[in-house]
mmCIF file of C-alpha atoms and ligand atoms in Angstrom:
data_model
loop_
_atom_site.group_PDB
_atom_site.id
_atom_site.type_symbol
_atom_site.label_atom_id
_atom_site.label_comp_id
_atom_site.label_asym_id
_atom_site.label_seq_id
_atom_site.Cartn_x
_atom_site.Cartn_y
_atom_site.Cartn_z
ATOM 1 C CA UNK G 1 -157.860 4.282 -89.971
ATOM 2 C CA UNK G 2 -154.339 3.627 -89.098
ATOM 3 C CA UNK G 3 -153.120 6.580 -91.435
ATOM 4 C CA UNK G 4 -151.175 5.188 -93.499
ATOM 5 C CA UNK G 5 -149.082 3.262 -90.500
ATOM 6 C CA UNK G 6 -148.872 -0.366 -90.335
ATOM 7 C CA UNK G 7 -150.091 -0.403 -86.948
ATOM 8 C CA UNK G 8 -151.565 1.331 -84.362
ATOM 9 C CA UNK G 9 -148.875 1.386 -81.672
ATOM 10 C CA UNK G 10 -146.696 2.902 -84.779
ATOM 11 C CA UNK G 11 -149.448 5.799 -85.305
ATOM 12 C CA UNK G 12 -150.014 6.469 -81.361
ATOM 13 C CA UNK G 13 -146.186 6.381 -81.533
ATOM 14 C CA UNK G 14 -145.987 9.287 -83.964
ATOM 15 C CA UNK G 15 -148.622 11.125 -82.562
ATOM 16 C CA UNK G 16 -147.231 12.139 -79.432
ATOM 17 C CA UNK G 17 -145.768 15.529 -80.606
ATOM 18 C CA UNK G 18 -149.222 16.470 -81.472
ATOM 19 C CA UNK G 19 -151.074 14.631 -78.194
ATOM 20 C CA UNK G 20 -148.769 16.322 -76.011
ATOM 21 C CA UNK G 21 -149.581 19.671 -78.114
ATOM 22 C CA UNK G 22 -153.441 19.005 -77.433
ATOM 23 C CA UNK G 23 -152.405 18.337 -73.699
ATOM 24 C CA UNK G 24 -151.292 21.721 -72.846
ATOM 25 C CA UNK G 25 -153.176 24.070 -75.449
ATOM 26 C CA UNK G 26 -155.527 26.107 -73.879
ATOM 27 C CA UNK G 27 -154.624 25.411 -70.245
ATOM 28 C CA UNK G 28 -150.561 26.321 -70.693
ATOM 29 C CA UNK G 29 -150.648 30.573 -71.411
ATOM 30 C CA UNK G 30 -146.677 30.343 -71.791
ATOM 31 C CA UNK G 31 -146.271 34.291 -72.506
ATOM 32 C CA UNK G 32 -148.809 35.500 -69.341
ATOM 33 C CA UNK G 33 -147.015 32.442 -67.355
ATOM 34 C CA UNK G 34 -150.562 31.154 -66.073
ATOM 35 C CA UNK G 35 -151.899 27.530 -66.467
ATOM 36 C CA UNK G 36 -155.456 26.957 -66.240
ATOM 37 C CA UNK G 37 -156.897 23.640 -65.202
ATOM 38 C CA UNK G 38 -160.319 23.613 -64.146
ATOM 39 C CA UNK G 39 -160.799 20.762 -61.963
ATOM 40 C CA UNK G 40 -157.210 21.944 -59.724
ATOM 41 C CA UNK G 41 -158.059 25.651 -60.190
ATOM 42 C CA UNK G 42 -161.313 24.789 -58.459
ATOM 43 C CA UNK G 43 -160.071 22.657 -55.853
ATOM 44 C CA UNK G 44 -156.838 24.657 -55.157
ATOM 45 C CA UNK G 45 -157.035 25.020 -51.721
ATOM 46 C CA UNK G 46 -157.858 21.461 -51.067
ATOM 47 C CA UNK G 47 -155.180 19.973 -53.265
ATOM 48 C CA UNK G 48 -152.617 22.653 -52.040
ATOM 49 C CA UNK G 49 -152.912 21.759 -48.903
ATOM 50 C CA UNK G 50 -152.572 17.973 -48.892
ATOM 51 C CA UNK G 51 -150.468 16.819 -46.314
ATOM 52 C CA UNK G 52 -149.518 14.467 -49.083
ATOM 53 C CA UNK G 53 -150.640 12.874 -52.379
ATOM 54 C CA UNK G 54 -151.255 9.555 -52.812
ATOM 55 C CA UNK G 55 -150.881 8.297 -56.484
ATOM 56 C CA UNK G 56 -152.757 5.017 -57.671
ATOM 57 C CA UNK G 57 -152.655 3.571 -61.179
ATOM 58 C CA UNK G 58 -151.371 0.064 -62.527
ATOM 59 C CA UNK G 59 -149.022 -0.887 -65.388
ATOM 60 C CA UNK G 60 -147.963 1.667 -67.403
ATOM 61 C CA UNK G 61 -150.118 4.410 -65.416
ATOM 62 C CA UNK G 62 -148.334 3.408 -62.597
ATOM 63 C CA UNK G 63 -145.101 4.536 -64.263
ATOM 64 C CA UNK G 64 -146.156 7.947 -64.731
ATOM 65 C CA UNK G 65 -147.384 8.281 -61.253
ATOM 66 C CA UNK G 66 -143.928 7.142 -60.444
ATOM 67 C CA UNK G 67 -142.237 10.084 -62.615
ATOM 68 C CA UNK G 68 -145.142 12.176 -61.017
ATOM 69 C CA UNK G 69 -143.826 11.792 -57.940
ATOM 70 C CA UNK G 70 -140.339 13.263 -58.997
ATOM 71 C CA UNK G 71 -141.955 16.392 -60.229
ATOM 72 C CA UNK G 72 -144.369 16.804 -57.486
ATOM 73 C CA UNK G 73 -141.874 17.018 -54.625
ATOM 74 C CA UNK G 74 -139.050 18.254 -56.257
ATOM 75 C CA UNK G 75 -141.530 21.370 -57.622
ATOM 76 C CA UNK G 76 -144.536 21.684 -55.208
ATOM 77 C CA UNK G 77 -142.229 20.068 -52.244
ATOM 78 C CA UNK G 78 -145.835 18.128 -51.333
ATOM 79 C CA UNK G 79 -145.071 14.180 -50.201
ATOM 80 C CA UNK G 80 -146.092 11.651 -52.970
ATOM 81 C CA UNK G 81 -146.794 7.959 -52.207
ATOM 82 C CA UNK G 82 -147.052 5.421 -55.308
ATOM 83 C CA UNK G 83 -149.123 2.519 -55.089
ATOM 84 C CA UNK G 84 -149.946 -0.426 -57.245
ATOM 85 C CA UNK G 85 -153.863 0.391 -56.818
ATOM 86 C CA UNK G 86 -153.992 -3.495 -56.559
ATOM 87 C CA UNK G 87 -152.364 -3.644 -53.372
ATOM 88 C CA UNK G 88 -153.369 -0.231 -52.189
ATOM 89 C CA UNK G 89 -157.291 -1.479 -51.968
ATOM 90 C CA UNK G 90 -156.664 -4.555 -49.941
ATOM 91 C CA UNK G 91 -153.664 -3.473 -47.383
ATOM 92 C CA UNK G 92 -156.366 -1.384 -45.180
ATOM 93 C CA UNK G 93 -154.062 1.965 -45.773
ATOM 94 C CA UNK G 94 -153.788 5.057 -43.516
ATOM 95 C CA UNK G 95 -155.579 7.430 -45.477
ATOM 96 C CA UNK G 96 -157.976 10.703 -44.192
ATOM 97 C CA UNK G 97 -159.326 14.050 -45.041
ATOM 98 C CA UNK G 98 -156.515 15.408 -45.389
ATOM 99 C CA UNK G 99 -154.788 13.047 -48.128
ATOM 100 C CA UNK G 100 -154.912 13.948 -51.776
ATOM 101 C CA UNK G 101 -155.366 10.797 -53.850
ATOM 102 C CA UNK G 102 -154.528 11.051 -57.934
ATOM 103 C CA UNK G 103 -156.074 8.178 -59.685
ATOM 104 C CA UNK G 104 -154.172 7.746 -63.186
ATOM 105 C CA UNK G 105 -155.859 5.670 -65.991
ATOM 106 C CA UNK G 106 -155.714 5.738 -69.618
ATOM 107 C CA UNK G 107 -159.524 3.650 -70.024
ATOM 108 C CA UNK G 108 -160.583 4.756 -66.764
ATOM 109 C CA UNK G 109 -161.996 1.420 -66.494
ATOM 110 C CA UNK G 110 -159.550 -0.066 -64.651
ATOM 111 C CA UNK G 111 -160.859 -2.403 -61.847
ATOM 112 C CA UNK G 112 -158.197 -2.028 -59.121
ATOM 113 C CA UNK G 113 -157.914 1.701 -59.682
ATOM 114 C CA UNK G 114 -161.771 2.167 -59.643
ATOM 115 C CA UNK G 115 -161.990 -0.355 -55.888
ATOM 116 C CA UNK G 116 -159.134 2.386 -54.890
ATOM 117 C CA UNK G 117 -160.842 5.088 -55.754
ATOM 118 C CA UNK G 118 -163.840 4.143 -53.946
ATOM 119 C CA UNK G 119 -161.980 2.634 -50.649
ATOM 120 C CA UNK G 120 -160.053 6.625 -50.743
ATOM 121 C CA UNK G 121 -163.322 8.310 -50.852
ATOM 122 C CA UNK G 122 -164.574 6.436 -47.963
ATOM 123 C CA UNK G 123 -161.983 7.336 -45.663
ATOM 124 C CA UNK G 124 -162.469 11.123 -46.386
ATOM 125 C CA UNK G 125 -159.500 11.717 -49.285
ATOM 126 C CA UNK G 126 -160.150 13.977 -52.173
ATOM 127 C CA UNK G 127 -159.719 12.212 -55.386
ATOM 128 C CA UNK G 128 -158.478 13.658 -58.595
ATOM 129 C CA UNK G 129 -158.520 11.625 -61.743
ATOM 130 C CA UNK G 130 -156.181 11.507 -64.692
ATOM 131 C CA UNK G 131 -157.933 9.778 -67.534
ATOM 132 C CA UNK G 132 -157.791 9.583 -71.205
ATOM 133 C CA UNK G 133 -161.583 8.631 -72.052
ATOM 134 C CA UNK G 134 -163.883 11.262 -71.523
ATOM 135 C CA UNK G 135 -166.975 10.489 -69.299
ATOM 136 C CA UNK G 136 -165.181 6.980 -68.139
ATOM 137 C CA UNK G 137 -166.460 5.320 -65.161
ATOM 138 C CA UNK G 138 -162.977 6.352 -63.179
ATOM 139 C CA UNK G 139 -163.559 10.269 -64.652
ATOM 140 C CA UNK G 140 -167.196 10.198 -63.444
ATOM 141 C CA UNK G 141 -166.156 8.886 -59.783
ATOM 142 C CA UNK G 142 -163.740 11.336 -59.140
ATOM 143 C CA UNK G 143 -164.037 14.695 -56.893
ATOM 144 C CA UNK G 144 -162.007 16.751 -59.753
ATOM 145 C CA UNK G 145 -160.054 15.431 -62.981
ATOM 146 C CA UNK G 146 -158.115 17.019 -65.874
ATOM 147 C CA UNK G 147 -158.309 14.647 -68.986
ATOM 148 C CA UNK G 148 -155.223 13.764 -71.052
ATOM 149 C CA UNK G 149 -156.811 14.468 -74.570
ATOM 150 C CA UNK G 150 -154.791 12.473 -76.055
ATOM 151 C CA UNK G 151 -157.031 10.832 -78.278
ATOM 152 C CA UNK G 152 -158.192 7.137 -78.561
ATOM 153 C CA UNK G 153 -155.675 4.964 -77.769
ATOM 154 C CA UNK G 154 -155.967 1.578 -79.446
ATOM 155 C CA UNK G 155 -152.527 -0.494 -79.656
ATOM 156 C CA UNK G 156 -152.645 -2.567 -76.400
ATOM 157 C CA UNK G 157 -149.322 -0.965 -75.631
ATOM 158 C CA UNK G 158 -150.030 2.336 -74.146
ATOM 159 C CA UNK G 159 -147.835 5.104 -75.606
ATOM 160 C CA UNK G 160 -149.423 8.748 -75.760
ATOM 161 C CA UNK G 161 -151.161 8.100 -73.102
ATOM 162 C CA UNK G 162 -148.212 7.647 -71.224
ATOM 163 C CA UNK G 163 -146.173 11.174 -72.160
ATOM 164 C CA UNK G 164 -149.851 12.711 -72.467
ATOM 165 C CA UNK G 165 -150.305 11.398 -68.587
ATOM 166 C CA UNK G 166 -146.707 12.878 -67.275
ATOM 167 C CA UNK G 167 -147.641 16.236 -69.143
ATOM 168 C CA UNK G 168 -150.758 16.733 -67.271
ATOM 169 C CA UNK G 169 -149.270 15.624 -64.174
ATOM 170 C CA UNK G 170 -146.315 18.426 -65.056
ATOM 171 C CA UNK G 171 -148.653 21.133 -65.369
ATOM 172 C CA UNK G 172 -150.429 20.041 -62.206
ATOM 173 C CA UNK G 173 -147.268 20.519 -59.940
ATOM 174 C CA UNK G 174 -146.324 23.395 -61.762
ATOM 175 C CA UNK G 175 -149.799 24.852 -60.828
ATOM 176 C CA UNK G 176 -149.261 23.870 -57.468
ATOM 177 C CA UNK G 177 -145.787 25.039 -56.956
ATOM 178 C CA UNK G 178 -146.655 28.155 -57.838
ATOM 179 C CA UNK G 179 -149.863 28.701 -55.424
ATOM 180 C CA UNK G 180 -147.283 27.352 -52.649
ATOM 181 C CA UNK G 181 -144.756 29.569 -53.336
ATOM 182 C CA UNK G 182 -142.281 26.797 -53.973
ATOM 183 C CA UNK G 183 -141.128 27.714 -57.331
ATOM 184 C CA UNK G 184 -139.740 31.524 -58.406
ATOM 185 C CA UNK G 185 -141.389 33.422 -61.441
ATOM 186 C CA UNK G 186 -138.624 33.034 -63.464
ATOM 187 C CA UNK G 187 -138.393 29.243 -63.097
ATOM 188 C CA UNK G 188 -141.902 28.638 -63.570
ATOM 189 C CA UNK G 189 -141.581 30.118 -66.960
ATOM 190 C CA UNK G 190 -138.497 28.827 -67.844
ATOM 191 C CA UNK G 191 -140.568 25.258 -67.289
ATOM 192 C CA UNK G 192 -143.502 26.061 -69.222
ATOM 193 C CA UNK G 193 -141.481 27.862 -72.332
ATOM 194 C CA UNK G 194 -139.479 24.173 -72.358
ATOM 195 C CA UNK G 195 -142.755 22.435 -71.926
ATOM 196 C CA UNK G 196 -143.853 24.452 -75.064
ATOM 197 C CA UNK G 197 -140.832 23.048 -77.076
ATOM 198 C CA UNK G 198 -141.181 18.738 -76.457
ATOM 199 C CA UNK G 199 -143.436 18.302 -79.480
ATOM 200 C CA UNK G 200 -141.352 19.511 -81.881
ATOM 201 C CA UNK G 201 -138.115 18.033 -79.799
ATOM 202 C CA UNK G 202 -140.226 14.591 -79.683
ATOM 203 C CA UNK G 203 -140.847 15.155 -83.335
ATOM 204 C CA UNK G 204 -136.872 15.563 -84.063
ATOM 205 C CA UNK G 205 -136.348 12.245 -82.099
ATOM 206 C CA UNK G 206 -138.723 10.156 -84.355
ATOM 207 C CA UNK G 207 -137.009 11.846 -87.626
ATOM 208 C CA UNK G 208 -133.497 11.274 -86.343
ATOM 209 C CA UNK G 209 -133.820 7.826 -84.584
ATOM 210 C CA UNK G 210 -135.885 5.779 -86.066
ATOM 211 C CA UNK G 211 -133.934 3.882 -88.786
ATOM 212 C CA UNK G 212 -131.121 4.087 -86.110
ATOM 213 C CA UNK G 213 -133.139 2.090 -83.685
ATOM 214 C CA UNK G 214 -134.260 -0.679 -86.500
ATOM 215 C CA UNK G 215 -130.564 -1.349 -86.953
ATOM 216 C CA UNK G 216 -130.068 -1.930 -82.897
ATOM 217 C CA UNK G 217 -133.536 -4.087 -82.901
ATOM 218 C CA UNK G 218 -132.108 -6.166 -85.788
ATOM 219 C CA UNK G 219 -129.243 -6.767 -84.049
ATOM 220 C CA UNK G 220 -130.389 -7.393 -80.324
ATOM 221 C CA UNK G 221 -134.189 -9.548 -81.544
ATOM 222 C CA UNK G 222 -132.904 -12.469 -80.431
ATOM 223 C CA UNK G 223 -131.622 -11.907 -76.913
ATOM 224 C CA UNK G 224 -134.192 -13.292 -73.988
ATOM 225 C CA UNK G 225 -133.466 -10.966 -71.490
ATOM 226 C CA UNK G 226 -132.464 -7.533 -71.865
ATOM 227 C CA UNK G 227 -132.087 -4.642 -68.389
ATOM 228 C CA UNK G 228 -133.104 -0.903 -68.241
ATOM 229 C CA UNK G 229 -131.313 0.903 -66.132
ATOM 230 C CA UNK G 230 -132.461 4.624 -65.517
ATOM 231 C CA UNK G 231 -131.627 7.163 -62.461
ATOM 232 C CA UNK G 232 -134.148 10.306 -60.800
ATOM 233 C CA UNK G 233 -136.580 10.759 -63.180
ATOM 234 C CA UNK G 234 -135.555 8.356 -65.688
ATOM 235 C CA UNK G 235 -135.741 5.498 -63.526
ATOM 236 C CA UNK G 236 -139.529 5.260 -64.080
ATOM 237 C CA UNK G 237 -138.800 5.455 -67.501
ATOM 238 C CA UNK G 238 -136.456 2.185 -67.538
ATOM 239 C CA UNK G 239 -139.504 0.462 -65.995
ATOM 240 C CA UNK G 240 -141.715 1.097 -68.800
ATOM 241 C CA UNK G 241 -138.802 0.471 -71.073
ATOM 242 C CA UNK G 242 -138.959 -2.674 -69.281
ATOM 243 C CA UNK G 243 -142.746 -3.110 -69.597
ATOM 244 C CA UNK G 244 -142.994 -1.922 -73.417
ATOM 245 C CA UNK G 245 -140.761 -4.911 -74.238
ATOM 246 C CA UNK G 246 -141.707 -7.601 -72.259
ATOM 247 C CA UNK G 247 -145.556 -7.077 -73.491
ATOM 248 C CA UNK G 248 -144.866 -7.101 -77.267
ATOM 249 C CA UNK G 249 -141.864 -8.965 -78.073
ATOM 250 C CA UNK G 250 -142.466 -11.620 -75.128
ATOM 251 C CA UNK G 251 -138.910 -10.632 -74.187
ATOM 252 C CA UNK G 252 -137.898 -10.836 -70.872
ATOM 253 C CA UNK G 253 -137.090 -7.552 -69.443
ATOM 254 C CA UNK G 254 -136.498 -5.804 -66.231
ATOM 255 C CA UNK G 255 -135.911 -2.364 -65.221
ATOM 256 C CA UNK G 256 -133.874 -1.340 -62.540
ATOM 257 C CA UNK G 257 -132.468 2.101 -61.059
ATOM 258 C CA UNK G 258 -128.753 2.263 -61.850
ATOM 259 C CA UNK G 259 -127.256 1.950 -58.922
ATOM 260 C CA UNK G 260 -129.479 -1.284 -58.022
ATOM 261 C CA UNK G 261 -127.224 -3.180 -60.144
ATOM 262 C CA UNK G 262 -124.308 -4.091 -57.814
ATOM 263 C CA UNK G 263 -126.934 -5.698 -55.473
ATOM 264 C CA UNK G 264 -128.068 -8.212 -57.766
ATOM 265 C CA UNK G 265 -129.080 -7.495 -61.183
ATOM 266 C CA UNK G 266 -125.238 -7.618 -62.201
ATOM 267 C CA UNK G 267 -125.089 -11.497 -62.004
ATOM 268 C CA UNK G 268 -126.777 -11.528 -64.501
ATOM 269 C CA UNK G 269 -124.348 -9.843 -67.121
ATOM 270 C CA UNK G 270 -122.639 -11.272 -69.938
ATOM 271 C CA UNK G 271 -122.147 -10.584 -73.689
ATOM 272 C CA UNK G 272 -125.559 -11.850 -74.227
ATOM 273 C CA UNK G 273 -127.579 -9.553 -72.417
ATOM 274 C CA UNK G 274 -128.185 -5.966 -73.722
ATOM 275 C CA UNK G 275 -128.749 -3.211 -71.299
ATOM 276 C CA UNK G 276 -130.198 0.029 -72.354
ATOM 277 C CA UNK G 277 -128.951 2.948 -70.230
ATOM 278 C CA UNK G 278 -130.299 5.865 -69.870
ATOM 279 C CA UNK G 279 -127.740 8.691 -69.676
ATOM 280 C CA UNK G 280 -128.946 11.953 -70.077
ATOM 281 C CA UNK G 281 -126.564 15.283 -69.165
ATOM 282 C CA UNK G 282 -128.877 16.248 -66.645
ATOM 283 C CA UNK G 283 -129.031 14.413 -63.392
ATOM 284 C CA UNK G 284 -126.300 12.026 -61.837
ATOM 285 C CA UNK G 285 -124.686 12.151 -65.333
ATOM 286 C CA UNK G 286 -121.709 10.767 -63.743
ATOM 287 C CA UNK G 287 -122.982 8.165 -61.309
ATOM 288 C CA UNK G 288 -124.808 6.665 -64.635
ATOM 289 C CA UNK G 289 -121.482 6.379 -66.165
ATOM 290 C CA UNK G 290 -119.728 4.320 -63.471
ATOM 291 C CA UNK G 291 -122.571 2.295 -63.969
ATOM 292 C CA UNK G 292 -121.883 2.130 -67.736
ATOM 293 C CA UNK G 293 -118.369 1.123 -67.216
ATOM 294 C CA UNK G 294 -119.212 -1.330 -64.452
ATOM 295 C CA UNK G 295 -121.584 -3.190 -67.183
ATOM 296 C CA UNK G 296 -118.912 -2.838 -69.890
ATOM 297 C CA UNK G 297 -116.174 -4.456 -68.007
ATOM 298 C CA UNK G 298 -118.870 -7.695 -67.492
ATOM 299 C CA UNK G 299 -119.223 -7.512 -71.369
ATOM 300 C CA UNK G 300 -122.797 -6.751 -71.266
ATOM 301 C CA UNK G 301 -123.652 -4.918 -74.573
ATOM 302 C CA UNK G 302 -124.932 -1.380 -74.098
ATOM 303 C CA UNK G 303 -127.668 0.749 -75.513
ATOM 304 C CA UNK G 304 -127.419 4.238 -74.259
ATOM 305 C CA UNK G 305 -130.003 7.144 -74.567
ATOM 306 C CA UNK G 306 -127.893 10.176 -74.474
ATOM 307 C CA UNK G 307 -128.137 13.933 -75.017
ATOM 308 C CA UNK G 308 -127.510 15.344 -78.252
ATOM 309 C CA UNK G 309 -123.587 15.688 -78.571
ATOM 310 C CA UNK G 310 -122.761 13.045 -76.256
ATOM 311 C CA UNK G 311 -118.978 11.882 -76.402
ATOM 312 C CA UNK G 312 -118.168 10.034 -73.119
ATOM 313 C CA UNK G 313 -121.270 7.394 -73.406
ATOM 314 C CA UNK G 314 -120.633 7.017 -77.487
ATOM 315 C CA UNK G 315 -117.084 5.899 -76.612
ATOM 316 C CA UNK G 316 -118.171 2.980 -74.095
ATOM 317 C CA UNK G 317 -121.541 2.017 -75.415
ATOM 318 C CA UNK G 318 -122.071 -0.206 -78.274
ATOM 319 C CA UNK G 319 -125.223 1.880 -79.401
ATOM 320 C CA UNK G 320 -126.311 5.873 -78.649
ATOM 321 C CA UNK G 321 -129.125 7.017 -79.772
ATOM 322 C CA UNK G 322 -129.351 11.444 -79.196
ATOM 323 C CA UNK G 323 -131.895 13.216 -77.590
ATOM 324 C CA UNK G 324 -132.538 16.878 -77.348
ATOM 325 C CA UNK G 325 -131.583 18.491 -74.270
ATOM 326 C CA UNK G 326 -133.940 19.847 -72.183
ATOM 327 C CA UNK G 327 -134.509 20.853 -68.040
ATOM 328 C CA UNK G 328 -134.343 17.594 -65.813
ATOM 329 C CA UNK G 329 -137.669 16.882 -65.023
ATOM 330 C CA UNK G 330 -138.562 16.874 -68.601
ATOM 331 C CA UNK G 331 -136.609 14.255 -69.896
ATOM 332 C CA UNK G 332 -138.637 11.596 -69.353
ATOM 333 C CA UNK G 333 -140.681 12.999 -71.940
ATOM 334 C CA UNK G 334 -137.841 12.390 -74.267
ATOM 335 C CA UNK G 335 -136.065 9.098 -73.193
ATOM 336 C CA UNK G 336 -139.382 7.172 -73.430
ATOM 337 C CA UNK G 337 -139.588 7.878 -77.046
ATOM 338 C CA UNK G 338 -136.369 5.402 -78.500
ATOM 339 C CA UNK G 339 -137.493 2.927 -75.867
ATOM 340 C CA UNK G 340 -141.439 2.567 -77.902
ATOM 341 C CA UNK G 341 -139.459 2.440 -80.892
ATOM 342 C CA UNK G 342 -137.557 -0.001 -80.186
ATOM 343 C CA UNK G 343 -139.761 -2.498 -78.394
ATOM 344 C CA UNK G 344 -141.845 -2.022 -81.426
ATOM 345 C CA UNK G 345 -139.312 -2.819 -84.009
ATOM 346 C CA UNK G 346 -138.548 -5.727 -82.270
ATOM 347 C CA UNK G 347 -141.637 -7.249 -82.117
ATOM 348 C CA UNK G 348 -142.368 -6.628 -85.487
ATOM 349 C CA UNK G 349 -139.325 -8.180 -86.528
ATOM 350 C CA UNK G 350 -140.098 -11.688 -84.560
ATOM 351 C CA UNK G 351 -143.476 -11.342 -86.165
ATOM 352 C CA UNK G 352 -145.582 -10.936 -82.897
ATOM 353 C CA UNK G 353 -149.370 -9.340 -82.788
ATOM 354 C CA UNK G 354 -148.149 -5.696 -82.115
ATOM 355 C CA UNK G 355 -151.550 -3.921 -81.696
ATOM 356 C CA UNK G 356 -152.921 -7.023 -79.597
ATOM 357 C CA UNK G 357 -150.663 -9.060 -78.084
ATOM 358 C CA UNK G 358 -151.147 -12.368 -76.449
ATOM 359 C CA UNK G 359 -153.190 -12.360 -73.222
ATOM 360 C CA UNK G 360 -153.458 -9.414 -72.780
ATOM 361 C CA UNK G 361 -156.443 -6.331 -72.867
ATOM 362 C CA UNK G 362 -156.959 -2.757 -73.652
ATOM 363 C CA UNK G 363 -159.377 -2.355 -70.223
ATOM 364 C CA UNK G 364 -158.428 -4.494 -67.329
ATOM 365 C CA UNK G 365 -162.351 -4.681 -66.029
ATOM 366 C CA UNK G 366 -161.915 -7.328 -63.643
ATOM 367 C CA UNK G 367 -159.288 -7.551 -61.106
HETATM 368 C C1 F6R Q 1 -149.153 -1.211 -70.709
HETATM 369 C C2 F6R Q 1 -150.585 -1.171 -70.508
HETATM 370 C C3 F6R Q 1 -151.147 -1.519 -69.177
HETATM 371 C C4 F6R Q 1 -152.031 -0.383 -68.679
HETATM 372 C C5 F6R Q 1 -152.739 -0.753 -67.376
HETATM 373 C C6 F6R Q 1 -153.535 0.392 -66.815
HETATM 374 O O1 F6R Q 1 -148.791 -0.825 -71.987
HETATM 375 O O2 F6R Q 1 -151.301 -0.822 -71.405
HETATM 376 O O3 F6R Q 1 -150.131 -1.797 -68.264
HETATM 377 O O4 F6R Q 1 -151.231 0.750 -68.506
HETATM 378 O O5 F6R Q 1 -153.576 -1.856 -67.611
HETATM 379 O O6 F6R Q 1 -154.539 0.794 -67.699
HETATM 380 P P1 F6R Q 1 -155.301 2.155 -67.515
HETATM 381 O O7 F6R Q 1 -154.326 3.252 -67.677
HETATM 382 O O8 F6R Q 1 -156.345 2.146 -68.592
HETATM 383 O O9 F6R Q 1 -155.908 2.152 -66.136
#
């Protein structure tokens, strides 16, 4: 059942090209430049017209809400708000009829995310829901949904569902970008013809990485803290970095955007700690680099996820690993993939419970 993998999170690892793939068929029609989603093409006006989206999830749900909110207003130019769905239900928030409120969640089970849900539909919101399982308590709840179909997800760590999540979310501002009148034809294409390419780009990065990334686990399993440092888009991605580690390796990690560092998280560097930087060519490039060379000159060992071809990073870092290039808001789609890797190699190597690690559960059903 695991296909031949030794564990789950390893399969759900390598099935993303393929997820992502099962994502977008039949609702992505790259050559007429349409995308067809039910549950938004029904509600278009409604969701076009938010005065702003509200986005609840936890954990790693939350994260994609998070890049969400990137695509959203830099595409559709609609407000996002984040929210822990945790603190969302029990802060009595300022939410009406004319709020849109996404609910992401891989099990839609989640507790929090189901009270939030509810509380939103009181006050008059429409609620859309992002799930994974089909006919879930959160998917039945909701006004509208679009599923993730990324298949059952069984490692603890969630994976697919994560880049399966930010490609639904994608096609969802797309859709809405282009019923606003906030993205041009040609754009809109260009997105979904380089939408069409990150399964076989994600599929290049597990061929080309993987026995890279062993080597850097090896070497960095025994530190007991380690940063992720990410910018735009990517700094959602340096979160889950963060969150992928700390929940199968039991090390302690945090993630940070870049330019955080100098008000704090730089004490904390010395030729112990490994920071994994995420440096892609597109988006504050430079700024990402300062911050390189600031964490260099403190001796803290670096780990940076870099765009095929690379030069400036490779001479600074003490590890690159390449990704393909592809349009900014994309990326994420890409960076996350070295940072699963890695966490899992990791915990493999210190001989921890990959699939079901300590304390914690596949559906969070009570708060
Ligand atoms: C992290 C993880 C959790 C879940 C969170 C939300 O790898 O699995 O943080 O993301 O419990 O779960 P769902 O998406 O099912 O609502």
């Amino acid at each position: 059942e695991k296909g031949g993998y030794e564990h789950f999170m390893l399969k759900e690892i390598y099935e993303q090209p393929n997820a992502i793939t099962d994502t977008y068929r039949g609702r992505m029609l790259v050559n007429e430049g349409i995308i067809r989603m039910a549950g938004v093409d029904d509600n278009i006006e409604r969701i076009s017209k938010a005065k702003r989206i509200l986005i609840v999830a936890c954990g790693t749900s939350w994260h994609a809400g998070l890049v969400a909110e990137y695509i959203f207003e830099d595409l559709a130019r609609i407000p996002v708000e984040v929210e822990y769905a945790s603190e969302f239900r029990y802060r009595n928030p300022v939410i009406n009829e004319n709020d849109v409120v996404i609910a992401i969640s891989q099990s839609g089970e989640t507790a929090d995310t189901m009270a939030a849900i509810k509380l939103a539909k009181e006050k008059g919101a429409f609620v859309f829901g992002v799930c994974n399982v089909v006919g879930s308590s959160i998917s039945r709840e909701t006004h509208a949904g679009a599923y993730t179909h990324a298949g059952p997800e069984i490692g603890v760590a969630s994976t697919k569902a994560f880049t399966t999540q930010i490609t639904v979310l994608t096609l969802m501002a797309l859709k809405l970008a282009k019923h606003r009148g906030t993205i041009s034809d040609t754009d809109f294409r260009h997105h979904l013809q380089q939408l069409e390419a990150i399964p076989a780009k994600i599929a290049k990065v597990l061929e080309t990485t993987n026995e890279h990334i062993k080597d850097i686990a090896f070497k960095y399993k025994e530190a007991t803290n380690c940063l992720y440092l990410g910018r735009g888009y990517n700094f959602p991605v340096a979160l889950e970095g963060a969150l992928k580690l700390k929940e199968i390796s039991y090390i302690h990690a945090e993630g940070y955007p870049a330019a955080e560092m100098k008000h704090g998280p730089i004490a904390l560097i010395d030729e112990q700690m490994p920071v994994v930087v995420i440096a892609t060519k597109m988006g504050h490039y430079d700024k990402v680099v300062s911050n390189i060379q600031e964490i260099k000159s403190r001796k803290g060992k670096i780990i940076g996820i870099v765009t095929e071809g690379d030069e400036e990073v490779r001479d600074i870092a003490d590890y690159v690993i390449e990704i393909p290039d592809t349009i900014e808001s994309l990326t994420p789609l890409l960076t996350t993939i070295p940072m699963q890797l890695l966490s899992y190699h990791i915990a493999v190597m210190l001989g921890k419970n990959v699939d079901q690690p300590r304390n914690l559960a596949k559906s969070v059903t009570v708060e």
